Amino acid sequence: MENASPAGEIESSVDKTRLSQKVSTNFVFFFAIFIIFILSFISVYQFHNLANANRWVKHTYQVILTVHDSLYYLTYLESSQRGYLLFDDKNYLPNRDNNILKIKTSLNKLAYLTQDNPPQEARILKLADLMNKKINLLNQMLQIKSKGKLTSLEASNLIQTNELLSEEIRFLANEIVQVEFILLSERNSSALKNADITNLVFISGQVISIVFLLIAFMLFNSEISKRRHAEIKIKNIEDQLRGIIEGASDMIAALDLNYRYIIFNQAYEREFKRLFGKQLFVGMSLDDALENFPEVKNILKASWQQSLAGNEYVQNIEFEVYDKKIIYEVTSSLIKDGKNKIIGAVHIKRNITERIRNENLLNEGMYELKDKNEKITLLLEMSDVMLACNSLDELSNIIAKYCNKILSFSKGVFYLMHPSKDFLETSAKWGSPISNTSNFTQDQCWGLRLGHIYEGSFSNSELICKHVITSQEEVSYLCVPLRAQNDIYGLLYVEVSKEEGKHQLTSNERLLVNAFAELAALALANVRLRENLSYQSIRDPLTSLYNRRYLEEFLLKQIYQSERSNTGIAVLMLDLDHFKRINDIHGHEAGDLVLKEMSQLVTRIIRPGDMASRYGGEEFIIILYDTNSEAAVSRAEEIRKSISSLHVRFGAQETGEITVSIGIAVYPSDGKTGPELIEAADKALYVAKNSGRNRVVLFSSIQ
């Protein structure tokens, strides 16, 4: 126990010594900081005083120079004017107004510079007043000169007054300058005094700083060995950490709060050098590492900023290097010290460029498949709708609607063959095609001439269809004939320009164009067939006039309409005179030609709302709406005379004179139904025939 007691006392003494040393170290440290702070404050204060003194010295020189400038300009003004007065040469006065302006500018500047010194400001104001008086006096001298009175008493008085003003101005200017020199002397003395105090403060501060640095060196030297042991431990930990991150297959790097690399593995270093051609080292800043890649630096720095702000995340980062897109999956985590304070961040990166590319290809394939299915669905829908169309107008509207949906990858025009088959005309269009010809003939299109799809381009020496309007823009086009049942019903013109980002159609797009054209051709053939059947059902095949069945339906509707509107209807029955003679002499072909020519003539004469039909053989019936008896007779006479003047040539011979007899019945006086009106007109025609032919007979006139 006795031995233990002294040992305890020694251990306690050692602890007290360590505590005392720690207290002394802290005291010296904080005292040194206090002294440095005081010295810094005094230095800043002295520098401020020195700078202020220098500013006032500069201010004094500015006042003196400005006074001299104003005197110079005034003297120059006076001497120039004196030269003019003595030699009567106006070349002495070119800069007079400019000198006056400079004098006033100098006086304004003096007023501004002396506004903090009231006595000096008062002198400046007085000087300005004197100079203004002198300028006015000089102006008066010029006026006297202009009047030719330089030798007058008034001129002598002005000259004496001018001399007095000049003397007074020089005296006052010298007084201002002397006052400024006195202020300058005082300010120079103050500046020198402040400079001496500043030098003393700096010298004292340097001595005190050296002393305290030596004390601090001795006090902290004992801590170096302890820090070395700590560094060895840290080095061991770093080696262990290095082994862990080098064993990882992903790229790992850590940055501190100043965006400097703390650590990185070989995978990260190799990838960085491969992309950016720069060797990394610990302590290197992100700005230096990516100085040649500003866009990439901004992207990566934004990611590190987000991490160092305390955000842990997993996200994709995308950038381009040498026109090559790179995508990384980045996992961010924080580095914290023992006090849970953020000191850096770690990024674990994985190159997923190839994976994203494969996913995009898969998505593109799915999109193309989806788009293809949608287009096929639209084609089926369009087919059903087009087959239900009853007219070309309906079909054109349907095609215009589905062109934008199904052929949205292009632009073009849908042409229909005219019933005469002489030319094609625009039916629908989509987009804004460069070539937009409204109509053209078959021989102007290579697709129609060849009978199959023709592809052309503006940018090469290929044959270009004449209906295509060429342009400077690179454009490819397809001419697809709409062929069905060995007949051509139209043309599908498809245009692909550089604006769409491609120069030609893909295989899928070509299939869509072909399918669209085939469906459209079938629909056109179907509509044309319906129209032909409808036409044949109501038209006479020889004369193209309406037939007897349509006549009965039309007459019934017209009677109902006339009954509602309380208007009349005239039914004209025509019969060619001696038609059998024409057939016997010239043949039935000549008789058919006469019937056709007469039918065309009647069609041209009647109004658009009237109707002409072939009743049978050489008999015809014309229905005139909203017509009374007098008007019907007049119209019938016009028709009869026109037919009488008709000359039909069959081969090398004429068929001879053609005349017609006409019987007229009027609704409702001659009949209230269709059969009654036709019967009445027939009776009137019978009378016309028996009365000598080539005449018009009204049914009411034979009652």
XYZ file of C-alpha atoms in Angstrom:
703
model
C 0.000 0.000 0.000
C 2.888 2.294 0.799
C 4.438 1.638 -2.638
C 1.125 2.156 -4.278
C 0.605 5.546 -2.721
C 3.625 7.263 -4.309
C 2.734 5.717 -7.715
C -0.732 7.145 -7.444
C 0.662 10.514 -6.609
C 2.999 10.359 -9.673
C 0.096 9.374 -11.970
C -1.976 12.222 -10.549
C 0.930 14.628 -11.082
C 1.261 13.516 -14.713
C -2.446 14.110 -15.316
C -2.186 17.556 -13.760
C 0.844 18.345 -15.962
C -1.041 17.299 -19.101
C -4.031 19.377 -18.070
C -1.801 22.366 -17.330
C -0.044 21.957 -20.716
C -3.400 21.791 -22.494
C -4.596 24.925 -20.717
C -1.353 26.754 -21.556
C -1.575 25.699 -25.210
C -5.142 26.897 -25.483
C -4.291 30.176 -23.766
C -1.348 30.859 -26.093
C -3.443 29.931 -29.099
C -6.387 32.162 -28.229
C -4.100 35.008 -27.103
C -2.243 34.813 -30.425
C -5.566 34.963 -32.274
C -6.585 37.984 -30.172
C -3.310 39.828 -30.911
C -3.582 39.058 -34.626
C -7.179 40.291 -34.635
C -6.155 43.568 -32.913
C -3.253 44.048 -35.309
C -5.509 43.351 -38.273
C -8.081 45.854 -37.043
C -5.433 48.545 -36.497
C -3.902 47.804 -39.912
C -7.227 48.069 -41.664
C -8.000 51.298 -39.812
C -4.634 52.811 -40.744
C -4.990 51.725 -44.339
C -8.386 53.367 -44.374
C -6.949 56.620 -43.032
C -4.104 56.494 -45.533
C -6.474 55.885 -48.404
C -8.724 58.697 -47.196
C -5.751 61.103 -46.986
C -4.677 60.145 -50.495
C -8.206 60.751 -51.712
C -8.223 64.264 -50.255
C -4.803 64.987 -51.807
C -6.166 63.908 -55.159
C -9.248 66.060 -54.537
C -7.074 69.143 -53.909
C -5.145 68.621 -57.128
C -8.399 68.263 -59.026
C -9.618 71.637 -57.663
C -6.331 73.370 -58.572
C -6.241 71.870 -62.072
C -9.881 72.770 -62.704
C -9.243 76.418 -61.623
C -6.294 76.568 -64.011
C -8.430 75.061 -66.796
C -11.152 77.677 -66.353
C -8.522 80.503 -66.366
C -6.878 78.981 -69.430
C -10.123 78.772 -71.401
C -11.083 82.312 -70.339
C -7.664 83.682 -71.341
C -7.819 81.817 -74.651
C -11.325 83.206 -75.267
C -10.201 86.758 -74.520
C -7.032 86.537 -76.634
C -8.959 85.071 -79.585
C -11.502 87.858 -79.387
C -8.740 90.471 -79.077
C -7.147 89.092 -82.267
C -10.486 89.421 -84.002
C -10.917 93.007 -82.769
C -7.417 94.039 -83.821
C -7.198 92.301 -87.189
C -10.901 91.950 -88.059
C -10.317 88.287 -88.920
C -13.158 85.891 -87.998
C -10.761 82.979 -88.077
C -9.971 83.918 -84.492
C -13.522 83.086 -83.392
C -14.287 79.536 -84.601
C -14.029 77.892 -81.164
C -15.579 80.717 -79.148
C -18.799 78.890 -78.160
C -16.853 75.736 -77.380
C -14.510 77.687 -75.058
C -17.468 79.287 -73.266
C -18.975 75.817 -72.773
C -15.673 74.504 -71.388
C -15.475 77.478 -68.973
C -18.975 76.748 -67.655
C -18.204 73.025 -67.399
C -15.079 73.770 -65.356
C -17.052 76.102 -63.061
C -19.733 73.440 -62.522
C -17.049 70.886 -61.729
C -15.470 73.306 -59.185
C -18.846 73.828 -57.546
C -19.260 70.042 -57.239
C -15.706 69.526 -55.856
C -16.002 72.245 -53.192
C -19.534 71.550 -51.989
C -18.074 69.984 -48.780
C -16.096 73.215 -48.024
C -18.548 76.182 -47.615
C -15.898 79.005 -47.606
C -14.210 77.590 -50.678
C -17.589 76.997 -52.309
C -18.461 80.690 -51.767
C -15.213 81.716 -53.504
C -16.017 79.402 -56.421
C -19.493 80.899 -56.771
C -17.985 84.398 -56.757
C -15.419 83.314 -59.359
C -18.188 81.922 -61.530
C -20.123 85.180 -61.253
C -17.034 87.218 -62.274
C -16.308 84.946 -65.242
C -19.913 85.172 -66.413
C -19.685 88.963 -66.204
C -16.477 88.879 -68.212
C -18.100 86.645 -70.848
C -21.023 89.093 -71.065
C -18.559 92.000 -71.377
C -16.749 90.203 -74.216
C -20.111 89.659 -75.923
C -20.780 93.426 -75.640
C -17.408 94.155 -77.242
C -18.395 91.933 -80.175
C -21.648 93.871 -80.546
C -19.750 97.211 -80.516
C -17.367 95.770 -83.116
C -20.288 94.803 -85.313
C -21.599 98.399 -85.063
C -18.154 99.849 -85.870
C -17.840 101.784 -82.552
C -14.545 100.417 -81.235
C -13.185 103.975 -80.882
C -16.173 105.203 -78.924
C -16.256 106.131 -75.257
C -18.455 103.122 -74.539
C -15.786 100.806 -75.937
C -13.098 102.488 -73.797
C -15.209 102.014 -70.677
C -15.772 98.347 -71.485
C -12.039 97.811 -71.972
C -11.278 99.373 -68.567
C -14.016 97.321 -66.933
C -12.597 94.205 -68.619
C -9.131 94.884 -67.211
C -10.557 95.318 -63.733
C -12.565 92.091 -64.017
C -9.508 90.212 -65.271
C -7.463 91.446 -62.332
C -10.200 90.535 -59.891
C -10.609 87.068 -61.433
C -6.853 86.369 -61.268
C -6.714 87.540 -57.674
C -9.688 85.387 -56.647
C -8.327 82.346 -58.548
C -4.933 82.728 -56.838
C -6.719 82.924 -53.500
C -8.613 79.672 -54.220
C -5.406 77.935 -55.303
C -3.528 79.141 -52.213
C -6.293 77.839 -49.954
C -6.117 74.488 -51.708
C -2.320 74.401 -51.324
C -2.730 75.006 -47.593
C -5.250 72.130 -47.446
C -2.855 70.031 -49.532
C -0.030 70.646 -47.088
C -2.229 69.638 -44.152
C -3.433 66.510 -45.927
C 0.089 65.496 -46.930
C 1.179 65.820 -43.312
C -1.772 63.674 -42.242
C -0.979 61.055 -44.907
C 2.698 60.889 -43.819
C 1.688 60.568 -40.190
C -0.711 57.733 -41.008
C 1.994 56.046 -43.089
C 4.425 56.163 -40.159
C 1.806 54.741 -37.803
C 1.009 52.020 -40.328
C 4.674 51.035 -40.657
C 5.004 50.874 -36.889
C 1.921 48.716 -36.587
C 3.162 46.322 -39.284
C 6.628 46.008 -37.729
C 5.156 45.393 -34.284
C 2.695 42.938 -35.681
C 5.419 41.000 -37.492
C 7.533 40.698 -34.317
C 4.580 39.610 -32.193
C 3.434 37.154 -34.863
C 6.894 35.535 -35.088
C 7.045 35.176 -31.313
C 3.666 33.543 -31.083
C 4.386 31.326 -34.091
C 7.495 30.020 -32.345
C 5.511 29.378 -29.189
C 2.778 27.664 -31.168
C 5.386 25.564 -33.009
C 6.872 24.322 -29.751
C 3.467 23.623 -28.234
C 2.082 21.771 -31.262
C 5.296 19.931 -32.095
C 4.481 17.440 -29.403
C 1.262 16.575 -31.220
C 3.033 15.590 -34.466
C 3.973 12.141 -33.240
C 0.392 11.501 -32.146
C -0.881 12.583 -35.548
C 1.594 10.286 -37.257
C 0.156 7.350 -35.370
C -3.327 8.497 -36.390
C -2.242 8.818 -40.017
C -0.892 5.275 -39.952
C -4.240 4.056 -38.693
C -6.038 6.072 -41.365
C -3.692 4.638 -44.002
C -4.538 1.122 -42.894
C -8.238 1.923 -43.085
C -7.769 3.433 -46.551
C -5.961 0.302 -47.726
C -8.808 -1.829 -46.481
C -11.319 0.463 -48.189
C -9.244 0.382 -51.392
C -9.328 -3.393 -51.394
C -13.104 -3.350 -50.998
C -13.845 -0.884 -53.811
C -11.305 -2.445 -56.198
C -13.051 -5.776 -55.754
C -16.328 -4.274 -57.016
C -17.238 -4.582 -60.725
C -19.044 -1.210 -60.763
C -17.325 2.151 -61.066
C -16.938 3.842 -57.659
C -15.734 7.380 -56.895
C -16.026 9.797 -53.974
C -15.806 13.611 -53.928
C -15.477 16.047 -51.044
C -17.443 19.269 -50.592
C -15.001 21.102 -52.881
C -15.649 18.652 -55.741
C -12.225 17.040 -55.393
C -11.684 13.321 -55.757
C -11.188 11.529 -52.445
C -10.976 8.031 -53.857
C -11.894 6.028 -56.971
C -11.397 2.458 -58.153
C -9.583 1.243 -61.250
C -12.829 0.588 -63.132
C -13.813 4.258 -62.706
C -10.311 5.416 -63.683
C -10.218 3.251 -66.831
C -13.686 4.381 -67.944
C -12.829 8.053 -67.319
C -9.617 7.813 -69.321
C -11.392 5.940 -72.137
C -14.085 8.601 -72.458
C -12.188 11.816 -71.720
C -8.535 10.862 -72.297
C -7.380 12.212 -68.925
C -5.573 10.520 -66.028
C -7.249 10.992 -62.646
C -5.472 11.443 -59.339
C -6.639 11.916 -55.749
C -7.213 15.603 -54.995
C -7.982 16.462 -58.625
C -11.024 18.738 -59.001
C -13.959 17.838 -61.195
C -13.502 21.134 -63.111
C -9.905 20.253 -64.010
C -10.803 16.697 -64.962
C -13.510 17.801 -67.401
C -12.127 21.155 -68.548
C -12.314 20.089 -72.226
C -15.893 18.840 -71.919
C -17.981 21.747 -70.540
C -21.375 20.213 -71.350
C -20.524 16.894 -69.693
C -19.041 18.794 -66.736
C -22.297 20.677 -66.169
C -24.309 17.430 -66.220
C -21.994 15.535 -63.847
C -21.516 18.526 -61.558
C -25.285 18.916 -61.203
C -25.466 15.265 -60.138
C -22.674 15.725 -57.558
C -24.315 18.924 -56.287
C -27.507 17.023 -55.675
C -25.551 14.369 -53.775
C -23.508 16.808 -51.664
C -26.713 18.658 -50.795
C -27.722 15.594 -48.796
C -29.809 13.681 -51.341
C -29.316 9.942 -51.723
C -30.813 8.672 -54.966
C -30.671 6.239 -57.871
C -31.018 7.858 -61.286
C -29.823 7.724 -64.889
C -27.390 10.313 -66.275
C -27.094 10.818 -70.018
C -24.512 12.810 -72.000
C -22.631 12.723 -75.306
C -18.883 12.333 -75.869
C -17.556 12.615 -79.432
C -21.152 12.342 -80.762
C -21.643 9.090 -78.868
C -24.432 8.864 -76.314
C -23.445 7.460 -72.889
C -25.976 6.494 -70.186
C -25.031 5.628 -66.603
C -27.101 4.369 -63.722
C -25.860 6.297 -60.676
C -26.403 5.306 -57.055
C -25.543 8.141 -54.669
C -24.744 7.843 -50.943
C -23.301 10.289 -48.389
C -20.017 10.353 -46.462
C -20.399 11.668 -42.891
C -17.953 12.280 -40.063
C -18.309 11.287 -36.396
C -20.633 14.243 -35.794
C -23.009 13.128 -38.562
C -21.896 16.033 -40.750
C -21.704 15.577 -44.527
C -18.092 15.700 -45.761
C -18.527 14.129 -49.183
C -20.503 11.790 -51.407
C -19.981 8.455 -53.168
C -21.232 7.558 -56.648
C -21.559 3.975 -57.833
C -21.911 4.034 -61.615
C -22.901 1.347 -64.073
C -22.822 1.776 -67.853
C -26.323 0.901 -69.075
C -26.020 2.404 -72.576
C -26.316 -0.952 -74.317
C -29.183 -2.046 -72.107
C -31.102 1.179 -72.773
C -30.404 0.836 -76.491
C -31.823 -2.684 -76.498
C -34.855 -1.503 -74.519
C -35.386 1.347 -76.989
C -35.145 -1.055 -79.909
C -37.697 -3.281 -78.232
C -39.962 -0.280 -77.565
C -39.571 0.895 -81.161
C -40.479 -2.567 -82.374
C -43.521 -2.602 -80.123
C -44.483 0.877 -81.315
C -44.092 -0.135 -84.957
C -46.166 -3.249 -84.325
C -48.819 -1.201 -82.556
C -48.801 1.394 -85.334
C -49.024 -1.368 -87.942
C -52.000 -2.933 -86.162
C -53.700 0.453 -85.938
C -53.123 1.070 -89.652
C -54.489 -2.375 -90.530
C -57.538 -1.679 -88.366
C -57.998 1.648 -90.161
C -57.677 -0.095 -93.535
C -60.401 -2.584 -92.577
C -62.576 0.225 -91.287
C -61.981 2.250 -94.454
C -62.793 -0.778 -96.607
C -66.155 -1.270 -94.890
C -67.023 2.426 -95.150
C -65.956 2.743 -98.804
C -67.926 -0.316 -99.874
C -71.020 1.339 -98.395
C -70.542 4.532 -100.448
C -73.130 5.237 -103.122
C -71.401 8.103 -104.961
C -67.980 9.392 -105.894
C -68.487 12.457 -103.679
C -69.000 10.253 -100.617
C -66.023 8.131 -101.594
C -63.788 11.210 -102.061
C -64.679 12.505 -98.587
C -63.941 9.102 -97.045
C -60.586 8.842 -98.836
C -59.594 12.370 -97.774
C -60.374 11.475 -94.160
C -58.407 8.208 -94.109
C -55.414 9.526 -96.097
C -54.364 11.675 -93.126
C -54.701 8.721 -90.753
C -53.267 5.816 -92.733
C -50.695 7.678 -94.895
C -49.642 10.163 -92.185
C -45.960 9.375 -92.842
C -46.236 11.138 -96.213
C -48.226 13.725 -98.141
C -49.872 13.531 -101.507
C -52.913 13.755 -103.776
C -55.708 11.324 -104.685
C -56.749 11.663 -108.349
C -59.917 10.290 -110.002
C -60.252 9.379 -113.650
C -62.866 11.513 -115.391
C -65.789 9.484 -116.814
C -64.609 10.502 -120.291
C -61.213 8.927 -119.468
C -59.534 11.903 -121.128
C -57.883 13.229 -117.945
C -57.535 12.793 -114.159
C -58.662 15.401 -111.646
C -57.953 16.012 -107.941
C -60.366 14.300 -105.576
C -58.582 14.586 -102.209
C -55.193 15.497 -100.778
C -53.407 15.295 -97.449
C -50.456 17.222 -96.044
C -48.920 19.974 -98.188
C -47.304 18.241 -101.171
C -44.861 20.235 -103.258
C -46.447 18.830 -106.417
C -50.193 19.579 -106.457
C -51.361 19.542 -110.086
C -55.148 19.879 -110.277
C -55.600 17.743 -113.431
C -53.522 16.028 -116.099
C -53.811 13.467 -118.878
C -52.800 9.808 -118.674
C -49.735 10.192 -120.887
C -48.259 12.716 -118.407
C -47.735 10.019 -115.745
C -45.204 7.213 -116.110
C -47.125 5.093 -113.612
C -50.270 5.187 -115.768
C -48.307 4.657 -118.972
C -46.416 1.665 -117.560
C -49.464 0.283 -115.760
C -47.695 -0.247 -112.409
C -46.173 1.674 -109.486
C -43.545 4.182 -110.561
C -41.027 5.762 -108.175
C -39.301 9.038 -109.011
C -37.130 11.649 -107.346
C -36.338 15.342 -107.835
C -32.711 14.887 -106.784
C -31.463 12.588 -109.556
C -31.607 12.101 -113.301
C -34.558 9.689 -113.290
C -37.591 10.240 -115.485
C -39.963 12.659 -113.773
C -43.695 12.577 -114.493
C -44.926 15.675 -116.297
C -47.724 16.198 -113.781
C -45.110 16.506 -110.988
C -43.977 20.049 -110.224
C -40.209 19.903 -109.613
C -38.572 21.726 -106.715
C -35.114 22.426 -105.319
C -36.027 20.364 -102.285
C -35.040 16.684 -102.273
C -38.272 14.745 -102.701
C -39.133 11.154 -103.604
C -42.574 10.213 -104.875
C -44.696 7.225 -105.877
C -47.340 7.137 -108.598
C -49.675 4.211 -107.848
C -52.312 3.482 -110.543
C -55.705 2.568 -109.085
C -56.425 -0.497 -111.233
C -59.363 -2.857 -110.817
C -61.147 -5.201 -113.222
C -58.592 -4.401 -115.956
C -59.460 -0.728 -115.850
C -57.785 2.344 -114.311
C -60.005 4.449 -112.053
C -57.494 6.933 -110.677
C -54.003 7.562 -109.300
C -52.521 7.724 -105.790
C -49.626 10.231 -105.667
C -47.473 9.780 -102.508
C -44.659 12.213 -101.704
C -41.890 11.925 -99.086
C -39.665 14.969 -98.600
C -36.606 15.751 -96.522
C -38.786 17.609 -94.026
C -40.069 14.273 -92.751
C -36.470 13.250 -92.029
C -36.266 10.508 -94.691
C -35.961 10.180 -98.456
C -37.861 6.972 -99.186
C -40.599 4.784 -97.804
C -39.938 1.757 -95.608
C -41.170 -1.687 -96.588
C -44.092 -1.454 -94.135
C -45.077 1.956 -95.499
C -44.957 0.609 -99.069
C -47.268 -2.243 -98.056
C -49.679 0.302 -96.561
C -49.600 2.380 -99.759
C -50.277 -0.712 -101.893
C -53.098 -1.900 -99.625
C -54.622 1.585 -99.554
C -54.444 1.840 -103.355
C -55.976 -1.615 -103.890
C -58.866 -0.932 -101.515
C -59.463 2.479 -103.066
C -59.418 0.982 -106.575
C -61.949 -1.694 -105.617
C -64.177 0.904 -103.976
C -63.968 3.129 -107.063
C -64.854 0.212 -109.303
C -67.778 -0.636 -107.038
C -69.097 2.962 -107.010
C -68.630 3.331 -110.767
C -70.467 0.052 -111.303
C -73.328 1.241 -109.095
C -73.463 4.546 -110.923
C -73.457 2.785 -114.314
C -76.225 0.437 -113.238
C -78.210 3.338 -111.851
C -77.567 5.324 -115.025
C -78.609 2.428 -117.238
C -81.742 1.853 -115.195
C -83.054 5.369 -115.825
C -81.407 6.298 -119.146
C -82.074 5.300 -122.700
C -78.895 3.601 -124.013
C -79.123 5.174 -127.487
C -79.981 8.809 -126.755
C -78.837 9.039 -123.085
C -82.184 10.660 -122.311
C -84.251 9.451 -119.385
C -86.344 6.331 -120.063
C -90.051 5.760 -119.684
C -89.855 4.363 -116.126
C -87.971 7.393 -114.802
C -90.402 9.645 -116.712
C -93.372 8.279 -114.797
C -91.619 8.717 -111.390
C -90.428 12.233 -112.256
C -93.850 13.318 -113.515
C -95.522 12.042 -110.341
C -93.096 14.027 -108.117
C -93.471 17.102 -110.283
C -97.290 16.956 -109.984
C -97.034 16.810 -106.184
C -94.666 19.766 -106.138
C -96.830 21.813 -108.516
C -99.862 21.082 -106.405
C -98.085 22.426 -103.285
C -96.724 25.500 -105.046
C -99.866 26.073 -107.161
C -97.885 26.222 -110.425
C -98.433 24.653 -113.833
C -96.700 21.811 -115.682
C -96.474 21.366 -119.439
C -96.085 17.905 -121.002
C -94.761 17.979 -124.598
C -94.949 14.834 -126.727
C -92.690 14.944 -129.806
C -92.717 12.635 -132.809
C -90.305 12.742 -135.736
C -92.090 13.175 -139.054
C -91.471 10.549 -141.759
C -88.822 8.804 -139.594
C -89.483 5.474 -141.345
C -88.394 7.041 -144.632
C -84.993 7.883 -143.139
C -84.542 4.284 -142.008
C -85.636 2.934 -145.377
C -83.410 5.230 -147.446
C -80.265 5.572 -145.273
C -80.537 2.608 -142.927
C -81.151 2.150 -139.246
C -77.693 3.491 -138.314
C -78.570 6.803 -139.924
C -81.893 6.771 -138.037
C -80.073 6.161 -134.755
C -77.715 9.063 -135.535
C -80.706 11.361 -136.148
C -82.243 10.340 -132.808
C -78.941 11.069 -131.009
C -78.440 14.474 -132.655
C -82.031 15.497 -131.933
C -81.726 14.338 -128.283
C -78.566 16.403 -127.793
C -80.250 19.431 -129.338
C -83.277 19.134 -127.032
C -81.020 18.706 -123.992
C -79.260 21.967 -124.841
C -82.500 23.899 -125.351
C -84.479 22.943 -122.225
C -83.826 24.505 -118.830
C -81.761 22.693 -116.128
C -84.903 21.881 -114.135
C -86.837 20.533 -117.146
C -86.692 16.872 -118.136
C -86.473 15.166 -121.560
C -87.109 11.431 -122.059
C -87.480 8.926 -124.872
C -90.999 7.543 -124.705
C -90.565 4.927 -127.375
C -89.293 4.610 -130.969
C -89.134 8.111 -132.389
C -91.449 9.567 -129.715
C -90.125 11.856 -126.952
C -91.701 13.557 -123.957
C -90.460 16.832 -122.419
C -91.752 18.041 -119.037
C -91.525 21.806 -118.386
C -91.973 22.917 -114.744
C -93.723 26.139 -113.694
C -95.096 26.699 -117.223
C -98.564 27.803 -118.434
C -100.180 27.198 -121.842
C -98.785 30.270 -123.588
C -95.232 29.650 -122.387
C -95.489 25.953 -123.288
C -96.543 26.773 -126.859
C -93.716 29.303 -127.180
C -91.123 26.807 -125.916
C -92.529 24.069 -128.169
C -92.269 26.348 -131.233
C -88.671 27.112 -130.321
C -87.886 23.405 -130.119
C -89.712 22.682 -133.414
C -87.854 25.418 -135.305
C -84.486 24.324 -133.874
C -85.091 20.740 -135.001
C -86.176 21.942 -138.449
C -82.835 23.678 -138.880
C -80.933 20.540 -137.813
C -78.823 18.927 -140.567
C -77.474 15.440 -139.923
C -74.786 14.020 -142.194
C -74.384 10.265 -142.365
C -71.297 9.368 -144.269
C -71.089 11.507 -147.383
C -74.827 12.250 -147.534
C -77.269 14.264 -145.508
C -80.364 12.558 -144.168
C -82.572 15.346 -145.485
C -84.936 17.719 -143.733
C -85.926 16.739 -140.192
C -89.218 17.935 -138.755
C -91.174 17.137 -135.652
C -94.799 17.314 -134.539
C -95.539 18.329 -130.956
C -98.612 17.821 -128.794
C -98.975 19.795 -125.528
C -100.970 19.042 -122.355
C -100.957 21.388 -119.318
C -101.500 20.514 -115.666
C -104.055 20.796 -114.114
C -106.425 21.939 -116.849
C -105.727 19.003 -119.233
C -105.228 16.325 -116.595
C -104.413 15.849 -112.935
C -102.403 12.627 -113.123
C -99.430 11.544 -115.147
C -101.282 9.101 -117.403
C -103.994 11.675 -118.054
C -101.458 14.326 -119.100
C -99.584 11.893 -121.359
C -102.833 10.750 -122.953
C -103.889 14.371 -123.561
C -100.517 15.231 -125.099
C -100.737 12.116 -127.286
C -104.163 13.194 -128.580
C -102.805 16.656 -129.368
C -99.876 15.024 -131.186
C -102.304 12.899 -133.194
C -104.102 16.048 -134.312
C -100.757 17.657 -135.257
C -99.880 14.624 -137.365
C -103.213 14.615 -139.148
C -103.041 18.359 -139.723
C -99.969 18.179 -141.919
C -97.108 17.514 -139.463
C -94.291 19.919 -138.463
C -96.550 21.882 -136.130
C -97.474 22.406 -132.458
C -100.974 21.607 -131.171
C -102.251 22.459 -127.689
C -104.701 19.907 -126.252
C -107.051 22.601 -124.952
C -107.377 23.993 -128.507
C -108.953 20.790 -129.873
C -111.679 20.545 -127.208
